[in-house]
Every structure is written in structure tokens, then in C-alpha cells.
Amino acid sequence: MLPSHLNGHSPLARRRPRLSAASPPTTGDSDAAAAAAAATADAPLAEHDRIYFQSYSHIGIHEAMIKDRVRTDAYRSAIMHHQKFIEGKVYAVEASEMATQAREIVKANNLDDKVVVVHGRVEDVEVEDKVDVIISEWMGYMLLYESMLPSVLFARDKWLKPGGLILPSHATLFMAPITNSERYEGSVDFWSDVYGINMSALVPLAKKFTSEEPSIEIIGGENVLSWPFVVKHIDCYTFKAEELKSITTKYKVSSMMLAPIHGFGLWFEVEFNGPSNPTDNSPSDLNPLDVIHKKRRRGSEDPVVLSTAPEDEPTHWHQTILYFPDPIEVKQDQIIEGSVKVSQSEENPRFLNIQLDCS
């Protein structure tokens, strides 16, 4: 069993934002903002949440996200696709101190009569009416890191009108074995001969460091050894926050080539759509090849999809890689099977623990 931990103390820890909720307020903008601010003034905040939201006051985080054209264009396309549901006034809920700048941006663009910026956690603020639409960018590394989805589900249960829209509406976490000799040689084998000096005593330490925490990096389709399998499919209209505490999935895939397995890669895609039809197949019911072909066949009337897959244009999420201490040689068509467990850290639910079995 290979344990890994995705947490905010490692250099790969990227922190991400809050919730935006769209709805028509029933009172004036300043009154709505003042009421919501008063409601959150004395709300208690756990230390890990305080640090988390404080990190979003750094402009560099917002710069990285907004400059991600794949991400930003997907949200723009989704908003335009569902424009008739979104037109009107909007509550923009922001837990970090960036709410101050958000209000200035709203004013500078003459949107005071349309956008009300509310400073506070979505769990703590109050709005005076049910909402028609919830728009959120809650996805972290390997989809679930940072655990922002429960905030969306909280807003859904408290404020979303029956038949309301959630964007993104569905999310799928994929996983597949990967090969990456160049990366492994550069991080592990490198120490065997460093400019002519034998430093192989550091190889065990390099293996430990490489495998004990996930690596956030970009791989290509050529690095993927099998069709991906679905770790978890999430329907944001029906999903329960309790389901995130622990997710366990068994897998069985076939290697497409003779190559060493250096670990497993995880990535996700989200879809911007209405509620699922109960008769539709979810991605967990489909062959991954069918999921990929369906994505490739999408037309202008199909829901917008934001993908972080290795074969698609890179995003700031990259892919999440779980490296083995030592590679495993496999033959073409060899079966690779095991299980993966993703659970929230007991110390801080925004962090993840990952356990991987492979044979």
C-alpha cells in the first residue's frame, strides 16, 4: 500500500477560492450588503479556515487562475450558454479580504445596481431570498483538494430554488497508471552519478521524497498507460457532503504498452449542465473510452466541459501524480488492478490522505 498526503504544508499546495451565488435580491444593494455583513461579523472561524481564506488575499493566486484561459473561457462559455437563467442581480460571496477589491471592481465597471459583494463564508452569510443559480469554482488539485465543494452543497440546500441551476453541475475524477522515465531518472537516478560523484547514498531518500507526497505536474497523453477509470462521479444536484469524508474505488485496467509504471495520474473534468435525467448514464456507468469519445463529439448545443486531462490543453491544475518508490515493469495487455482510497484529513478536512494498492 502506498500512502500519500496532499496538504498545505508542501510546496505543491495551491489554495483556491470561495463561492459565487447568483440571485435577485429583494432590497437595495447597500442594504443587502450591510445586512449580510452584520450577520457574519461574529461568526466563529476555525484556525485552518482563517489561514485558508487569508491566503486568498494574495493577488498572485487570482492572477494564476484568471490567466488560465481554459478555465476562464469555460466559465464564460457556460455563463453565456445559460444566460437566460443568470440575467439580473447577483450576490458575490467572498470570504477573503479580497472582497474589498471586488467591490471596487464592481463600482469601476458600473455594476453597482447588478452585483452585491458580500464579505463572509457562504455558511455564515444571510441573503433575503432563494437563488436561481449557484456559480462556483470549487475544484482543487485532483478535484477534491481544499474541500470547497461542501460550501456549494450548503448553499444549494439553503438557498437554491427548486429547479435552480448549479454551475458546474457535474464533476468526474479520473485515474490511470502512467509512465514517466524522464521524470523518475531526473529525481531519483540522478543521485547515482552527480557530475561524476557517486551520491547514491541519497537514492533511498529521493525515492521516499518522490513517493510520500503527490506531485503536481503536466504529463501528456503519451505518458498514460491505460484507459482511465472513474474514481468518483459527482452530481452537484444530489451529492451529499458526507460522501466526501472517504471515497474508495477498486480498479482493473489493461496496459496498452510494454513500459514501466512509475505511478498513477489523477485528473478531472466538470460539466456545466442542468440536473441529470435519471435515465442518463453517469460516467461511472460508461466505458472511459465512451466518455472520451462523447467529449470529442460535442457540438455547439452540448453542455460546456472543462477538462484537465493529459490529452487536453494544460490548465493551472495540471495533473496530480502519485509516484511509486520503484517502477513496476508491465507488458502490453497486462492487467493492473487494485484500489484507491481518498479521505479527508482528520486534522484539517481541506487536506487529503490517499492510499493506493496496486498489483
Coordinates of N, CA, C and O in Angstrom, one line a residue, residues 182-279:
E182 N 11.7 9.9 -17.8 CA 12.5 11.1 -17.7 C 12.4 11.8 -16.3 O 13.3 12.2 -15.7
R183 N 11.1 11.9 -15.8 CA 10.9 12.5 -14.5 C 11.5 11.6 -13.4 O 12.2 12.2 -12.5
Y184 N 11.4 10.3 -13.5 CA 11.9 9.4 -12.4 C 13.5 9.5 -12.4 O 14.1 9.6 -11.4
E185 N 14.0 9.4 -13.6 CA 15.5 9.5 -13.7 C 16.0 10.8 -13.2 O 17.1 10.9 -12.6
G186 N 15.3 11.9 -13.5 CA 15.8 13.2 -13.0 C 15.7 13.4 -11.5 O 16.4 14.2 -11.0
S187 N 14.7 12.7 -10.9 CA 14.5 12.9 -9.4 C 15.2 11.8 -8.6 O 15.6 12.1 -7.5
V188 N 15.4 10.6 -9.1 CA 15.9 9.5 -8.4 C 17.3 9.0 -8.9 O 18.3 9.1 -8.2
D189 N 17.3 8.6 -10.1 CA 18.5 8.0 -10.7 C 19.6 9.1 -10.8 O 20.8 8.8 -10.8
F190 N 19.2 10.4 -10.8 CA 20.2 11.5 -10.9 C 21.3 11.4 -9.8 O 22.4 11.7 -10.0
W191 N 20.9 10.9 -8.6 CA 21.8 10.9 -7.5 C 22.9 9.8 -7.6 O 23.8 9.8 -6.8
S192 N 22.7 8.9 -8.5 CA 23.7 7.8 -8.7 C 25.0 8.3 -9.2 O 26.1 7.8 -8.9
D193 N 25.0 9.4 -10.0 CA 26.2 10.0 -10.6 C 25.9 11.5 -10.8 O 25.3 11.9 -11.8
V194 N 26.4 12.3 -9.9 CA 26.2 13.7 -9.9 C 27.5 14.4 -10.3 O 28.4 14.5 -9.5
Y195 N 27.6 14.7 -11.6 CA 28.8 15.3 -12.1 C 30.0 14.5 -11.8 O 31.1 15.0 -11.5
G196 N 29.9 13.2 -12.0 CA 31.0 12.3 -11.8 C 31.2 11.8 -10.3 O 32.1 11.0 -10.0
I197 N 30.3 12.3 -9.4 CA 30.5 12.0 -8.0 C 29.4 11.0 -7.6 O 28.2 11.2 -7.9
N198 N 29.8 9.9 -7.0 CA 28.8 8.9 -6.5 C 28.1 9.4 -5.3 O 28.6 9.4 -4.2
M199 N 26.8 9.7 -5.5 CA 26.0 10.2 -4.4 C 24.8 9.3 -4.2 O 23.7 9.7 -3.7
S200 N 25.0 8.0 -4.5 CA 23.9 7.0 -4.5 C 23.3 6.8 -3.1 O 22.2 6.3 -2.9
A201 N 24.0 7.2 -2.0 CA 23.5 7.2 -0.7 C 22.2 8.0 -0.5 O 21.4 7.7 0.4
L202 N 22.0 8.9 -1.4 CA 20.8 9.7 -1.4 C 19.6 9.1 -2.2 O 18.5 9.7 -2.1
V203 N 19.9 8.1 -2.9 CA 18.8 7.5 -3.7 C 17.6 7.0 -2.8 O 16.5 7.3 -3.2
P204 N 17.8 6.3 -1.7 CA 16.7 5.9 -0.9 C 15.9 7.1 -0.4 O 14.6 7.1 -0.3
L205 N 16.6 8.2 0.0 CA 15.9 9.4 0.4 C 15.1 10.0 -0.7 O 14.0 10.5 -0.5
A206 N 15.7 10.0 -1.9 CA 15.0 10.6 -3.1 C 13.7 9.8 -3.4 O 12.7 10.3 -3.8
K207 N 13.8 8.5 -3.3 CA 12.6 7.6 -3.5 C 11.5 7.9 -2.5 O 10.4 8.0 -2.8
K208 N 12.0 8.1 -1.3 CA 11.0 8.4 -0.2 C 10.3 9.7 -0.5 O 9.1 9.9 -0.4
F209 N 11.1 10.7 -0.8 CA 10.6 12.1 -1.0 C 9.6 12.1 -2.2 O 8.6 12.7 -2.2
T210 N 10.0 11.3 -3.3 CA 9.2 11.3 -4.5 C 7.9 10.6 -4.3 O 6.9 11.0 -4.9
S211 N 7.8 9.6 -3.4 CA 6.6 8.8 -3.3 C 5.7 9.2 -2.1 O 4.5 8.8 -2.1
E212 N 6.2 10.0 -1.2 CA 5.4 10.2 0.0 C 4.4 11.4 -0.1 O 3.4 11.4 0.6
E213 N 4.6 12.2 -1.1 CA 3.6 13.3 -1.4 C 3.3 13.3 -2.9 O 4.2 13.1 -3.7
P214 N 2.0 13.6 -3.3 CA 1.7 13.7 -4.7 C 2.5 14.9 -5.3 O 2.9 15.8 -4.7
S215 N 2.7 14.7 -6.6 CA 3.4 15.7 -7.4 C 2.4 16.4 -8.4 O 1.7 15.7 -9.0
I216 N 2.4 17.7 -8.4 CA 1.5 18.4 -9.3 C 2.4 18.8 -10.5 O 3.3 19.7 -10.4
E217 N 2.1 18.2 -11.7 CA 2.9 18.5 -12.9 C 2.1 18.2 -14.1 O 1.0 17.6 -14.0
I218 N 2.6 18.5 -15.2 CA 1.9 18.3 -16.5 C 2.5 17.1 -17.2 O 3.7 16.9 -17.3
I219 N 1.6 16.1 -17.5 CA 2.0 15.0 -18.3 C 1.2 15.0 -19.6 O 0.2 15.8 -19.7
G220 N 1.6 14.2 -20.6 CA 0.9 14.2 -21.9 C 0.2 12.8 -22.0 O 0.4 11.9 -21.2
G221 N -0.6 12.8 -23.0 CA -1.3 11.5 -23.3 C -0.4 10.3 -23.5 O -0.7 9.2 -23.2
E222 N 0.8 10.6 -24.0 CA 1.8 9.6 -24.2 C 2.3 8.9 -22.9 O 2.9 7.9 -23.0
N223 N 2.1 9.6 -21.8 CA 2.5 9.1 -20.5 C 1.5 8.1 -19.9 O 1.8 7.4 -18.9
V224 N 0.3 8.1 -20.4 CA -0.8 7.3 -19.8 C -0.8 5.9 -20.4 O -0.8 5.7 -21.6
L225 N -0.8 4.9 -19.5 CA -0.6 3.5 -19.9 C -1.9 2.7 -20.2 O -1.9 1.7 -20.8
S226 N -3.0 3.3 -19.8 CA -4.3 2.6 -20.0 C -5.4 3.6 -20.1 O -5.2 4.8 -19.9
W227 N -6.6 3.1 -20.5 CA -7.8 3.9 -20.5 C -8.0 4.3 -19.0 O -7.9 3.5 -18.1
P228 N -8.4 5.5 -18.7 CA -8.6 5.9 -17.3 C -9.9 5.2 -16.7 O -10.8 4.8 -17.4
F229 N -9.9 5.1 -15.4 CA -11.1 4.6 -14.7 C -11.6 5.8 -13.8 O -10.9 6.7 -13.5
V230 N -12.9 5.7 -13.5 CA -13.6 6.7 -12.7 C -13.4 6.4 -11.2 O -13.8 5.4 -10.7
V231 N -12.7 7.4 -10.5 CA -12.6 7.3 -9.1 C -13.9 7.7 -8.4 O -14.4 7.1 -7.5
K232 N -14.5 8.8 -8.9 CA -15.7 9.4 -8.3 C -16.4 10.3 -9.3 O -15.8 11.1 -10.0
H233 N -17.7 10.1 -9.5 CA -18.6 11.0 -10.2 C -19.5 11.7 -9.3 O -20.1 11.1 -8.4
I234 N -19.5 13.0 -9.4 CA -20.3 13.9 -8.5 C -21.4 14.6 -9.3 O -21.1 15.3 -10.2
D235 N -22.6 14.4 -8.9 CA -23.8 15.2 -9.4 C -24.1 16.3 -8.3 O -24.5 15.9 -7.2
C236 N -23.8 17.5 -8.6 CA -23.9 18.6 -7.6 C -25.3 18.8 -7.2 O -25.5 19.5 -6.2
Y237 N -26.3 18.3 -7.9 CA -27.7 18.5 -7.6 C -28.1 17.5 -6.5 O -29.1 17.8 -5.8
T238 N -27.4 16.4 -6.3 CA -27.9 15.4 -5.4 C -26.8 14.9 -4.4 O -27.1 14.3 -3.4
F239 N -25.5 15.3 -4.7 CA -24.4 14.8 -3.9 C -24.5 15.3 -2.4 O -24.9 16.4 -2.2
K240 N -24.1 14.5 -1.5 CA -24.1 14.8 -0.1 C -22.6 15.0 0.4 O -21.7 14.3 0.1
A241 N -22.4 16.0 1.3 CA -21.1 16.4 1.7 C -20.5 15.2 2.5 O -19.2 15.0 2.5
E242 N -21.3 14.4 3.2 CA -20.8 13.3 4.0 C -20.0 12.3 3.1 O -19.1 11.6 3.6
E243 N -20.4 12.2 1.8 CA -19.8 11.3 0.9 C -18.3 11.6 0.6 O -17.5 10.8 0.1
L244 N -17.9 12.8 0.9 CA -16.5 13.2 0.7 C -15.5 12.8 1.8 O -14.3 12.8 1.5
K245 N -16.0 12.4 2.9 CA -15.2 12.0 4.0 C -14.2 10.9 3.6 O -13.1 10.9 4.0
S246 N -14.7 9.9 2.9 CA -13.9 8.8 2.4 C -14.5 8.2 1.2 O -15.7 7.9 1.1
I247 N -13.6 8.1 0.2 CA -14.0 7.6 -1.1 C -13.1 6.4 -1.5 O -11.8 6.6 -1.5
T248 N -13.6 5.2 -1.7 CA -12.8 4.0 -2.0 C -13.3 3.5 -3.3 O -14.5 3.3 -3.5
T249 N -12.4 3.2 -4.2 CA -12.7 2.6 -5.5 C -11.7 1.5 -5.9 O -10.5 1.7 -5.7
K250 N -12.3 0.4 -6.4 CA -11.5 -0.7 -7.0 C -11.3 -0.4 -8.4 O -12.2 0.1 -9.1
Y251 N -10.2 -0.8 -9.0 CA -9.9 -0.6 -10.4 C -9.3 -1.9 -11.0 O -8.7 -2.7 -10.3
K252 N -9.5 -2.0 -12.3 CA -8.9 -3.1 -13.1 C -8.7 -2.6 -14.5 O -9.7 -2.4 -15.2
V253 N -7.5 -2.3 -15.0 CA -7.2 -1.8 -16.3 C -6.2 -2.7 -17.0 O -5.5 -3.5 -16.4
S254 N -6.1 -2.5 -18.3 CA -5.1 -3.2 -19.1 C -4.1 -2.3 -19.7 O -4.4 -1.2 -20.3
S255 N -2.8 -2.6 -19.5 CA -1.7 -1.8 -20.1 C -1.8 -1.8 -21.6 O -1.9 -2.9 -22.2
M256 N -1.6 -0.6 -22.2 CA -1.6 -0.5 -23.7 C -0.3 -0.7 -24.3 O -0.1 -0.7 -25.5
M257 N 0.8 -0.9 -23.4 CA 2.1 -1.0 -24.0 C 3.1 -1.6 -23.0 O 2.7 -1.8 -21.8
L258 N 4.2 -2.0 -23.5 CA 5.3 -2.5 -22.6 C 6.0 -1.3 -22.1 O 6.6 -0.6 -22.9
A259 N 6.0 -1.1 -20.8 CA 6.6 0.1 -20.2 C 6.7 -0.1 -18.7 O 5.9 -0.9 -18.1
P260 N 7.5 0.7 -18.0 CA 7.5 0.7 -16.5 C 6.4 1.6 -16.1 O 6.1 2.7 -16.6
I261 N 5.6 1.2 -15.0 CA 4.7 2.0 -14.4 C 5.4 2.8 -13.3 O 6.0 2.2 -12.4
H262 N 5.4 4.1 -13.4 CA 6.1 4.9 -12.4 C 5.1 5.4 -11.3 O 5.5 6.0 -10.3
G263 N 3.8 5.3 -11.6 CA 2.8 5.7 -10.6 C 1.5 5.8 -11.3 O 1.2 5.2 -12.3
F264 N 0.6 6.6 -10.7 CA -0.7 6.8 -11.2 C -1.0 8.3 -11.3 O -0.5 9.1 -10.5
G265 N -1.7 8.7 -12.4 CA -2.1 10.1 -12.5 C -3.5 10.3 -12.3 O -4.3 9.4 -12.6
L266 N -3.9 11.4 -11.7 CA -5.3 11.8 -11.5 C -5.6 13.1 -12.1 O -4.8 14.0 -12.1
W267 N -6.8 13.2 -12.7 CA -7.3 14.5 -13.3 C -8.8 14.5 -13.3 O -9.4 13.5 -12.9
F268 N -9.4 15.6 -13.7 CA -10.8 15.7 -13.6 C -11.4 16.5 -14.7 O -10.7 17.1 -15.5
E269 N -12.7 16.3 -14.9 CA -13.4 17.2 -15.8 C -14.7 17.6 -15.1 O -15.3 16.8 -14.3
V270 N -15.2 18.8 -15.4 CA -16.5 19.2 -14.9 C -17.4 19.7 -16.0 O -16.9 20.1 -17.1
E271 N -18.7 19.5 -15.9 CA -19.7 19.8 -16.9 C -20.6 20.8 -16.4 O -21.0 20.8 -15.2
F272 N -21.0 21.8 -17.2 CA -21.9 22.9 -16.9 C -23.3 22.6 -17.5 O -23.5 22.9 -18.6
N273 N -24.1 21.9 -16.7 CA -25.4 21.4 -17.3 C -26.5 21.6 -16.2 O -26.3 21.9 -15.1
G274 N -27.7 21.2 -16.7 CA -28.8 21.2 -15.8 C -28.9 19.9 -15.0 O -28.0 19.1 -15.1
P275 N -29.9 19.7 -14.2 CA -30.0 18.4 -13.4 C -30.0 17.2 -14.3 O -30.5 17.2 -15.5
S276 N -29.4 16.1 -13.9 CA -29.3 14.9 -14.6 C -30.7 14.3 -14.9 O -31.6 14.4 -14.0
N277 N -30.9 13.7 -16.0 CA -32.0 12.9 -16.3 C -31.8 11.5 -15.6 O -30.7 10.9 -15.9
P278 N -32.7 11.0 -14.8 CA -32.4 9.7 -14.1 C -32.2 8.6 -15.1 O -31.6 7.6 -14.7
T279 N -32.6 8.7 -16.3 CA -32.3 7.6 -17.3 C -31.0 7.7 -18.0 O -30.6 6.8 -18.7

